[in-house]
JSON list of C-alpha atoms in Angstrom, two decimals:
[
{"chain": "W", "resi": 1, "resn": "GLY", "atom": "CA", "xyz": [52.64, -12.02, 33.63]},
{"chain": "W", "resi": 2, "resn": "LEU", "atom": "CA", "xyz": [54.91, -9.35, 32.17]},
{"chain": "W", "resi": 3, "resn": "ILE", "atom": "CA", "xyz": [52.19, -6.75, 31.73]},
{"chain": "W", "resi": 4, "resn": "MET", "atom": "CA", "xyz": [52.41, -5.60, 35.35]},
{"chain": "W", "resi": 5, "resn": "PRO", "atom": "CA", "xyz": [56.14, -4.72, 35.43]},
{"chain": "W", "resi": 6, "resn": "ILE", "atom": "CA", "xyz": [55.95, -3.34, 31.89]},
{"chain": "W", "resi": 7, "resn": "SER", "atom": "CA", "xyz": [52.97, -1.14, 32.81]},
{"chain": "W", "resi": 8, "resn": "GLU", "atom": "CA", "xyz": [54.80, 0.23, 35.84]},
{"chain": "W", "resi": 9, "resn": "LEU", "atom": "CA", "xyz": [57.90, 0.89, 33.73]},
{"chain": "W", "resi": 10, "resn": "VAL", "atom": "CA", "xyz": [55.78, 2.78, 31.18]},
{"chain": "W", "resi": 11, "resn": "LEU", "atom": "CA", "xyz": [54.08, 4.87, 33.86]},
{"chain": "W", "resi": 12, "resn": "ARG", "atom": "CA", "xyz": [57.38, 5.68, 35.58]},
{"chain": "W", "resi": 13, "resn": "GLN", "atom": "CA", "xyz": [59.03, 6.71, 32.31]},
{"chain": "W", "resi": 14, "resn": "ALA", "atom": "CA", "xyz": [55.99, 8.77, 31.29]},
{"chain": "W", "resi": 15, "resn": "CYS", "atom": "CA", "xyz": [56.05, 10.59, 34.63]},
{"chain": "W", "resi": 16, "resn": "ARG", "atom": "CA", "xyz": [59.77, 11.29, 34.36]},
{"chain": "W", "resi": 17, "resn": "GLN", "atom": "CA", "xyz": [59.36, 12.67, 30.85]},
{"chain": "W", "resi": 18, "resn": "LEU", "atom": "CA", "xyz": [56.40, 14.77, 31.96]},
{"chain": "W", "resi": 19, "resn": "VAL", "atom": "CA", "xyz": [58.50, 16.31, 34.74]},
{"chain": "W", "resi": 20, "resn": "LEU", "atom": "CA", "xyz": [61.30, 17.07, 32.27]},
{"chain": "W", "resi": 21, "resn": "TRP", "atom": "CA", "xyz": [58.96, 18.77, 29.81]},
{"chain": "W", "resi": 22, "resn": "ARG", "atom": "CA", "xyz": [57.28, 20.82, 32.52]},
{"chain": "W", "resi": 23, "resn": "ALA", "atom": "CA", "xyz": [60.66, 21.82, 33.97]},
{"chain": "W", "resi": 24, "resn": "GLY", "atom": "CA", "xyz": [61.66, 22.88, 30.44]},
{"chain": "W", "resi": 25, "resn": "GLY", "atom": "CA", "xyz": [58.98, 25.55, 30.41]},
{"chain": "W", "resi": 26, "resn": "HIS", "atom": "CA", "xyz": [55.87, 23.65, 29.27]},
{"chain": "W", "resi": 27, "resn": "PRO", "atom": "CA", "xyz": [53.66, 23.74, 32.39]},
{"chain": "W", "resi": 28, "resn": "LEU", "atom": "CA", "xyz": [50.44, 23.08, 30.46]},
{"chain": "W", "resi": 29, "resn": "PHE", "atom": "CA", "xyz": [51.70, 19.77, 29.17]},
{"chain": "W", "resi": 30, "resn": "ARG", "atom": "CA", "xyz": [49.58, 16.77, 30.18]},
{"chain": "W", "resi": 31, "resn": "MET", "atom": "CA", "xyz": [50.48, 13.11, 29.82]},
{"chain": "W", "resi": 32, "resn": "ALA", "atom": "CA", "xyz": [48.04, 10.35, 28.90]},
{"chain": "W", "resi": 33, "resn": "VAL", "atom": "CA", "xyz": [48.93, 6.83, 30.01]},
{"chain": "W", "resi": 34, "resn": "ASN", "atom": "CA", "xyz": [46.99, 3.66, 29.20]},
{"chain": "W", "resi": 35, "resn": "LEU", "atom": "CA", "xyz": [46.17, 1.34, 32.07]},
{"chain": "W", "resi": 36, "resn": "SER", "atom": "CA", "xyz": [46.00, -2.33, 31.10]},
{"chain": "W", "resi": 37, "resn": "PRO", "atom": "CA", "xyz": [42.97, -4.31, 32.34]},
{"chain": "W", "resi": 38, "resn": "ARG", "atom": "CA", "xyz": [45.19, -6.47, 34.52]},
{"chain": "W", "resi": 39, "resn": "GLN", "atom": "CA", "xyz": [46.95, -3.44, 35.97]},
{"chain": "W", "resi": 40, "resn": "PHE", "atom": "CA", "xyz": [43.65, -1.68, 36.59]},
{"chain": "W", "resi": 41, "resn": "GLN", "atom": "CA", "xyz": [42.18, -4.66, 38.43]},
{"chain": "W", "resi": 42, "resn": "HIS", "atom": "CA", "xyz": [45.24, -5.09, 40.66]},
{"chain": "W", "resi": 43, "resn": "SER", "atom": "CA", "xyz": [44.36, -4.36, 44.27]},
{"chain": "W", "resi": 44, "resn": "GLY", "atom": "CA", "xyz": [47.41, -2.15, 44.86]},
{"chain": "W", "resi": 45, "resn": "LEU", "atom": "CA", "xyz": [47.00, 0.11, 41.82]},
{"chain": "W", "resi": 46, "resn": "GLU", "atom": "CA", "xyz": [46.41, 3.40, 43.64]},
{"chain": "W", "resi": 47, "resn": "ARG", "atom": "CA", "xyz": [49.29, 2.75, 46.05]},
{"chain": "W", "resi": 48, "resn": "ARG", "atom": "CA", "xyz": [51.69, 1.95, 43.18]},
{"chain": "W", "resi": 49, "resn": "ILE", "atom": "CA", "xyz": [50.65, 5.06, 41.24]},
{"chain": "W", "resi": 50, "resn": "LEU", "atom": "CA", "xyz": [51.11, 7.29, 44.27]},
{"chain": "W", "resi": 51, "resn": "ALA", "atom": "CA", "xyz": [54.55, 5.77, 44.89]},
{"chain": "W", "resi": 52, "resn": "ILE", "atom": "CA", "xyz": [55.61, 6.47, 41.29]},
{"chain": "W", "resi": 53, "resn": "LEU", "atom": "CA", "xyz": [54.27, 10.03, 41.50]},
{"chain": "W", "resi": 54, "resn": "GLU", "atom": "CA", "xyz": [56.23, 10.62, 44.69]},
{"chain": "W", "resi": 55, "resn": "GLU", "atom": "CA", "xyz": [59.38, 9.04, 43.22]},
{"chain": "W", "resi": 56, "resn": "THR", "atom": "CA", "xyz": [59.27, 11.09, 40.01]},
{"chain": "W", "resi": 57, "resn": "GLY", "atom": "CA", "xyz": [57.75, 14.32, 41.31]},
{"chain": "W", "resi": 58, "resn": "ALA", "atom": "CA", "xyz": [55.01, 14.26, 38.66]},
{"chain": "W", "resi": 59, "resn": "PRO", "atom": "CA", "xyz": [51.85, 16.13, 39.66]},
{"chain": "W", "resi": 60, "resn": "PRO", "atom": "CA", "xyz": [48.76, 13.90, 39.46]},
{"chain": "W", "resi": 61, "resn": "GLN", "atom": "CA", "xyz": [46.76, 16.77, 37.94]},
{"chain": "W", "resi": 62, "resn": "ALA", "atom": "CA", "xyz": [48.95, 16.54, 34.84]},
{"chain": "W", "resi": 63, "resn": "LEU", "atom": "CA", "xyz": [48.11, 12.86, 34.26]},
{"chain": "W", "resi": 64, "resn": "GLU", "atom": "CA", "xyz": [45.30, 11.24, 32.32]},
{"chain": "W", "resi": 65, "resn": "PHE", "atom": "CA", "xyz": [44.70, 7.52, 32.75]},
{"chain": "W", "resi": 66, "resn": "GLU", "atom": "CA", "xyz": [43.05, 5.87, 29.77]},
{"chain": "W", "resi": 67, "resn": "ILE", "atom": "CA", "xyz": [40.95, 2.76, 30.29]},
{"chain": "W", "resi": 68, "resn": "THR", "atom": "CA", "xyz": [39.02, 0.69, 27.77]},
{"chain": "W", "resi": 69, "resn": "GLU", "atom": "CA", "xyz": [35.33, -0.11, 27.90]},
{"chain": "W", "resi": 70, "resn": "ASN", "atom": "CA", "xyz": [35.82, -3.83, 28.44]},
{"chain": "W", "resi": 71, "resn": "LEU", "atom": "CA", "xyz": [37.07, -3.04, 31.95]},
{"chain": "W", "resi": 72, "resn": "LEU", "atom": "CA", "xyz": [33.56, -1.93, 32.79]},
{"chain": "W", "resi": 73, "resn": "LEU", "atom": "CA", "xyz": [31.66, -4.97, 31.55]},
{"chain": "W", "resi": 74, "resn": "ASP", "atom": "CA", "xyz": [31.50, -6.68, 34.93]},
{"chain": "W", "resi": 75, "resn": "ASN", "atom": "CA", "xyz": [30.30, -3.44, 36.60]},
{"chain": "W", "resi": 76, "resn": "ARG", "atom": "CA", "xyz": [31.96, -4.38, 39.88]},
{"chain": "W", "resi": 77, "resn": "PRO", "atom": "CA", "xyz": [31.91, -1.92, 42.81]},
{"chain": "W", "resi": 78, "resn": "GLU", "atom": "CA", "xyz": [35.72, -2.24, 42.94]},
{"chain": "W", "resi": 79, "resn": "THR", "atom": "CA", "xyz": [35.93, -0.79, 39.43]},
{"chain": "W", "resi": 80, "resn": "LEU", "atom": "CA", "xyz": [33.98, 2.32, 40.38]},
{"chain": "W", "resi": 81, "resn": "ALA", "atom": "CA", "xyz": [36.02, 2.64, 43.59]},
{"chain": "W", "resi": 82, "resn": "THR", "atom": "CA", "xyz": [39.30, 2.52, 41.65]},
{"chain": "W", "resi": 83, "resn": "LEU", "atom": "CA", "xyz": [38.07, 5.13, 39.17]},
{"chain": "W", "resi": 84, "resn": "ALA", "atom": "CA", "xyz": [36.97, 7.37, 42.03]},
{"chain": "W", "resi": 85, "resn": "ALA", "atom": "CA", "xyz": [40.37, 6.93, 43.76]},
{"chain": "W", "resi": 86, "resn": "LEU", "atom": "CA", "xyz": [42.20, 8.00, 40.58]},
{"chain": "W", "resi": 87, "resn": "ARG", "atom": "CA", "xyz": [39.95, 11.04, 40.27]},
{"chain": "W", "resi": 88, "resn": "ASP", "atom": "CA", "xyz": [40.36, 11.88, 43.96]},
{"chain": "W", "resi": 89, "resn": "MET", "atom": "CA", "xyz": [44.15, 11.88, 43.68]},
{"chain": "W", "resi": 90, "resn": "GLY", "atom": "CA", "xyz": [43.76, 14.61, 41.07]},
{"chain": "W", "resi": 91, "resn": "ALA", "atom": "CA", "xyz": [44.28, 12.62, 37.86]},
{"chain": "W", "resi": 92, "resn": "SER", "atom": "CA", "xyz": [41.80, 12.50, 34.98]},
{"chain": "W", "resi": 93, "resn": "VAL", "atom": "CA", "xyz": [40.25, 9.27, 33.75]},
{"chain": "W", "resi": 94, "resn": "VAL", "atom": "CA", "xyz": [39.45, 8.92, 30.06]},
{"chain": "W", "resi": 95, "resn": "LEU", "atom": "CA", "xyz": [37.31, 6.21, 28.49]},
{"chain": "W", "resi": 96, "resn": "ASP", "atom": "CA", "xyz": [39.30, 5.05, 25.46]},
{"chain": "W", "resi": 97, "resn": "ASP", "atom": "CA", "xyz": [37.96, 3.54, 22.21]},
{"chain": "W", "resi": 98, "resn": "PHE", "atom": "CA", "xyz": [34.41, 4.65, 23.00]},
{"chain": "W", "resi": 99, "resn": "GLY", "atom": "CA", "xyz": [31.86, 2.79, 20.90]},
{"chain": "W", "resi": 100, "resn": "LYS", "atom": "CA", "xyz": [34.12, -0.10, 19.97]},
{"chain": "W", "resi": 101, "resn": "GLU", "atom": "CA", "xyz": [33.06, -2.56, 22.65]},
{"chain": "W", "resi": 102, "resn": "TYR", "atom": "CA", "xyz": [30.06, -2.18, 24.92]},
{"chain": "W", "resi": 103, "resn": "SER", "atom": "CA", "xyz": [28.97, 1.46, 24.96]},
{"chain": "W", "resi": 104, "resn": "SER", "atom": "CA", "xyz": [26.16, 1.29, 27.48]},
{"chain": "W", "resi": 105, "resn": "LEU", "atom": "CA", "xyz": [25.01, 4.84, 28.04]},
{"chain": "W", "resi": 106, "resn": "GLY", "atom": "CA", "xyz": [23.84, 3.78, 31.49]},
{"chain": "W", "resi": 107, "resn": "TYR", "atom": "CA", "xyz": [27.37, 3.30, 32.78]},
{"chain": "W", "resi": 108, "resn": "VAL", "atom": "CA", "xyz": [28.78, 6.43, 31.14]},
{"chain": "W", "resi": 109, "resn": "LYS", "atom": "CA", "xyz": [26.60, 8.69, 33.29]},
{"chain": "W", "resi": 110, "resn": "ARG", "atom": "CA", "xyz": [27.72, 6.93, 36.50]},
{"chain": "W", "resi": 111, "resn": "LEU", "atom": "CA", "xyz": [31.46, 6.84, 35.88]},
{"chain": "W", "resi": 112, "resn": "PRO", "atom": "CA", "xyz": [33.86, 9.35, 37.46]},
{"chain": "W", "resi": 113, "resn": "ILE", "atom": "CA", "xyz": [35.49, 10.10, 34.11]},
{"chain": "W", "resi": 114, "resn": "SER", "atom": "CA", "xyz": [36.42, 13.42, 32.54]},
{"chain": "W", "resi": 115, "resn": "ALA", "atom": "CA", "xyz": [36.54, 12.52, 28.84]},
{"chain": "W", "resi": 116, "resn": "ILE", "atom": "CA", "xyz": [35.78, 9.92, 26.21]},
{"chain": "W", "resi": 117, "resn": "LYS", "atom": "CA", "xyz": [37.75, 9.12, 23.09]},
{"chain": "W", "resi": 118, "resn": "ILE", "atom": "CA", "xyz": [35.69, 8.29, 20.01]},
{"chain": "W", "resi": 119, "resn": "ASP", "atom": "CA", "xyz": [37.08, 5.15, 18.43]},
{"chain": "W", "resi": 120, "resn": "GLN", "atom": "CA", "xyz": [38.89, 5.56, 15.12]},
{"chain": "W", "resi": 121, "resn": "SER", "atom": "CA", "xyz": [36.52, 3.13, 13.41]},
{"chain": "W", "resi": 122, "resn": "PHE", "atom": "CA", "xyz": [33.86, 5.88, 13.50]},
{"chain": "W", "resi": 123, "resn": "ILE", "atom": "CA", "xyz": [36.22, 8.71, 12.59]},
{"chain": "W", "resi": 124, "resn": "ASP", "atom": "CA", "xyz": [37.39, 6.80, 9.50]},
{"chain": "W", "resi": 125, "resn": "GLY", "atom": "CA", "xyz": [33.98, 7.25, 7.87]},
{"chain": "W", "resi": 126, "resn": "VAL", "atom": "CA", "xyz": [33.41, 10.95, 8.43]},
{"chain": "W", "resi": 127, "resn": "PRO", "atom": "CA", "xyz": [32.35, 13.09, 6.73]},
{"chain": "W", "resi": 128, "resn": "ASP", "atom": "CA", "xyz": [31.20, 10.80, 3.90]},
{"chain": "W", "resi": 129, "resn": "ASP", "atom": "CA", "xyz": [29.54, 7.88, 5.72]},
{"chain": "W", "resi": 130, "resn": "GLU", "atom": "CA", "xyz": [26.11, 8.95, 6.98]},
{"chain": "W", "resi": 131, "resn": "SER", "atom": "CA", "xyz": [26.01, 6.33, 9.76]},
{"chain": "W", "resi": 132, "resn": "ASP", "atom": "CA", "xyz": [29.45, 7.25, 11.14]},
{"chain": "W", "resi": 133, "resn": "THR", "atom": "CA", "xyz": [28.59, 10.94, 10.89]},
{"chain": "W", "resi": 134, "resn": "ALA", "atom": "CA", "xyz": [25.35, 10.41, 12.83]},
{"chain": "W", "resi": 135, "resn": "ILE", "atom": "CA", "xyz": [27.12, 8.36, 15.51]},
{"chain": "W", "resi": 136, "resn": "VAL", "atom": "CA", "xyz": [29.90, 10.92, 15.98]},
{"chain": "W", "resi": 137, "resn": "ARG", "atom": "CA", "xyz": [27.40, 13.80, 16.21]},
{"chain": "W", "resi": 138, "resn": "SER", "atom": "CA", "xyz": [25.36, 11.84, 18.77]},
{"chain": "W", "resi": 139, "resn": "VAL", "atom": "CA", "xyz": [28.41, 11.07, 20.92]},
{"chain": "W", "resi": 140, "resn": "LEU", "atom": "CA", "xyz": [29.46, 14.72, 20.86]},
{"chain": "W", "resi": 141, "resn": "THR", "atom": "CA", "xyz": [25.97, 15.85, 21.89]},
{"chain": "W", "resi": 142, "resn": "MET", "atom": "CA", "xyz": [25.80, 13.28, 24.69]},
{"chain": "W", "resi": 143, "resn": "ALA", "atom": "CA", "xyz": [29.25, 14.22, 25.97]},
{"chain": "W", "resi": 144, "resn": "ARG", "atom": "CA", "xyz": [28.43, 17.91, 25.93]},
{"chain": "W", "resi": 145, "resn": "ASP", "atom": "CA", "xyz": [25.25, 17.28, 27.94]},
{"chain": "W", "resi": 146, "resn": "LEU", "atom": "CA", "xyz": [27.21, 15.16, 30.45]},
{"chain": "W", "resi": 147, "resn": "GLU", "atom": "CA", "xyz": [29.96, 17.83, 30.62]},
{"chain": "W", "resi": 148, "resn": "LEU", "atom": "CA", "xyz": [32.60, 15.44, 29.30]},
{"chain": "W", "resi": 149, "resn": "SER", "atom": "CA", "xyz": [35.45, 16.32, 26.97]},
{"chain": "W", "resi": 150, "resn": "VAL", "atom": "CA", "xyz": [35.75, 14.36, 23.73]},
{"chain": "W", "resi": 151, "resn": "VAL", "atom": "CA", "xyz": [38.90, 13.33, 21.90]},
{"chain": "W", "resi": 152, "resn": "ALA", "atom": "CA", "xyz": [38.58, 12.16, 18.30]},
{"chain": "W", "resi": 153, "resn": "GLU", "atom": "CA", "xyz": [41.03, 9.32, 17.64]},
{"chain": "W", "resi": 154, "resn": "GLY", "atom": "CA", "xyz": [42.67, 8.63, 14.31]},
{"chain": "W", "resi": 155, "resn": "VAL", "atom": "CA", "xyz": [42.12, 11.96, 12.56]},
{"chain": "W", "resi": 156, "resn": "GLU", "atom": "CA", "xyz": [44.05, 11.63, 9.31]},
{"chain": "W", "resi": 157, "resn": "THR", "atom": "CA", "xyz": [42.55, 14.13, 6.88]},
{"chain": "W", "resi": 158, "resn": "ALA", "atom": "CA", "xyz": [41.63, 17.81, 6.74]},
{"chain": "W", "resi": 159, "resn": "ALA", "atom": "CA", "xyz": [38.05, 16.80, 5.87]},
{"chain": "W", "resi": 160, "resn": "GLN", "atom": "CA", "xyz": [37.77, 14.78, 9.07]},
{"chain": "W", "resi": 161, "resn": "ARG", "atom": "CA", "xyz": [39.22, 17.63, 11.13]},
{"chain": "W", "resi": 162, "resn": "ASP", "atom": "CA", "xyz": [36.90, 20.19, 9.55]},
{"chain": "W", "resi": 163, "resn": "PHE", "atom": "CA", "xyz": [33.82, 18.02, 10.10]},
{"chain": "W", "resi": 164, "resn": "LEU", "atom": "CA", "xyz": [34.76, 17.42, 13.74]},
{"chain": "W", "resi": 165, "resn": "LEU", "atom": "CA", "xyz": [35.43, 21.10, 14.39]},
{"chain": "W", "resi": 166, "resn": "GLY", "atom": "CA", "xyz": [32.07, 21.97, 12.87]},
{"chain": "W", "resi": 167, "resn": "ALA", "atom": "CA", "xyz": [30.38, 19.32, 15.04]},
{"chain": "W", "resi": 168, "resn": "GLY", "atom": "CA", "xyz": [31.89, 20.83, 18.19]},
{"chain": "W", "resi": 169, "resn": "CYS", "atom": "CA", "xyz": [34.86, 18.54, 18.83]},
{"chain": "W", "resi": 170, "resn": "GLU", "atom": "CA", "xyz": [37.91, 20.41, 20.13]},
{"chain": "W", "resi": 171, "resn": "LEU", "atom": "CA", "xyz": [40.49, 17.70, 20.88]},
{"chain": "W", "resi": 172, "resn": "PHE", "atom": "CA", "xyz": [42.12, 15.50, 18.27]},
{"chain": "W", "resi": 173, "resn": "GLN", "atom": "CA", "xyz": [44.69, 12.78, 17.92]},
{"chain": "W", "resi": 174, "resn": "GLY", "atom": "CA", "xyz": [46.02, 11.35, 14.71]},
{"chain": "W", "resi": 175, "resn": "TYR", "atom": "CA", "xyz": [48.49, 11.37, 11.88]},
{"chain": "W", "resi": 176, "resn": "PHE", "atom": "CA", "xyz": [46.98, 14.52, 10.38]},
{"chain": "W", "resi": 177, "resn": "PHE", "atom": "CA", "xyz": [48.69, 16.40, 13.22]},
{"chain": "W", "resi": 178, "resn": "SER", "atom": "CA", "xyz": [51.75, 14.24, 13.86]},
{"chain": "W", "resi": 179, "resn": "ARG", "atom": "CA", "xyz": [52.98, 10.70, 13.83]},
{"chain": "W", "resi": 180, "resn": "PRO", "atom": "CA", "xyz": [54.34, 9.41, 17.14]},
{"chain": "W", "resi": 181, "resn": "VAL", "atom": "CA", "xyz": [57.75, 10.94, 17.84]},
{"chain": "W", "resi": 182, "resn": "PRO", "atom": "CA", "xyz": [60.52, 10.15, 20.35]},
{"chain": "W", "resi": 183, "resn": "PRO", "atom": "CA", "xyz": [61.06, 12.56, 23.27]},
{"chain": "W", "resi": 184, "resn": "GLU", "atom": "CA", "xyz": [64.06, 14.21, 21.62]},
{"chain": "W", "resi": 185, "resn": "GLU", "atom": "CA", "xyz": [62.01, 15.12, 18.55]},
{"chain": "W", "resi": 186, "resn": "MET", "atom": "CA", "xyz": [59.14, 16.28, 20.73]},
{"chain": "W", "resi": 187, "resn": "ASP", "atom": "CA", "xyz": [61.59, 18.56, 22.55]},
{"chain": "W", "resi": 188, "resn": "SER", "atom": "CA", "xyz": [62.35, 20.28, 19.24]},
{"chain": "W", "resi": 189, "resn": "LEU", "atom": "CA", "xyz": [58.64, 20.61, 18.41]},
{"chain": "W", "resi": 190, "resn": "LEU", "atom": "CA", "xyz": [57.92, 22.12, 21.81]},
{"chain": "W", "resi": 191, "resn": "GLU", "atom": "CA", "xyz": [60.80, 24.55, 21.52]},
{"chain": "W", "resi": 192, "resn": "ALA", "atom": "CA", "xyz": [59.42, 25.64, 18.17]},
{"chain": "W", "resi": 193, "resn": "GLY", "atom": "CA", "xyz": [56.13, 26.52, 19.88]},
{"chain": "W", "resi": 194, "resn": "TRP", "atom": "CA", "xyz": [54.11, 23.45, 18.95]},
{"chain": "W", "resi": 195, "resn": "LEU", "atom": "CA", "xyz": [52.04, 22.42, 21.95]},
{"chain": "W", "resi": 196, "resn": "PRO", "atom": "CA", "xyz": [49.36, 19.75, 21.56]},
{"chain": "W", "resi": 197, "resn": "LYS", "atom": "CA", "xyz": [46.08, 20.15, 23.39]},
{"chain": "W", "resi": 198, "resn": "ARG", "atom": "CA", "xyz": [46.02, 16.51, 24.35]}
]
């Protein structure tokens, strides 16, 4: 039962840090926060998020909420309503680990999401594995046609980055760019002019 208070603590701290970075002269900075399945399915989710936004002063337009595909397996109307409520408050919703679980193309076209993140298990094989390469190209084409952004997860080599750039992917996440860093170290990176796109 700890996931609920922990999730709220994470969101509150993320919003506070976002406000600090934006106040420090980085207005384009956006914060991605994972929503746990239990948190997402809680009936008071939107109300709790709005309360935290009001408490911290974080603008909803600067937030991205990441959800995993398994949340969508039951295809309940409440799920779509929650996604729509998050979008309507101004936040973005990103489908995380795309391709790892269910990957029904039927639900992707109906969801009020702004981006998908290609699971690292596919990125690991590019550019050498023909199957992974074909899957990644297909996801990028589909996303482009649906006007969705794509984030490639787990980019660890220049070869992966170069393949993805050539295939039309513009947003990346992975150790090739940076390992996770604490806020103090990120402050130094931002002051030095390093601003991530995602």
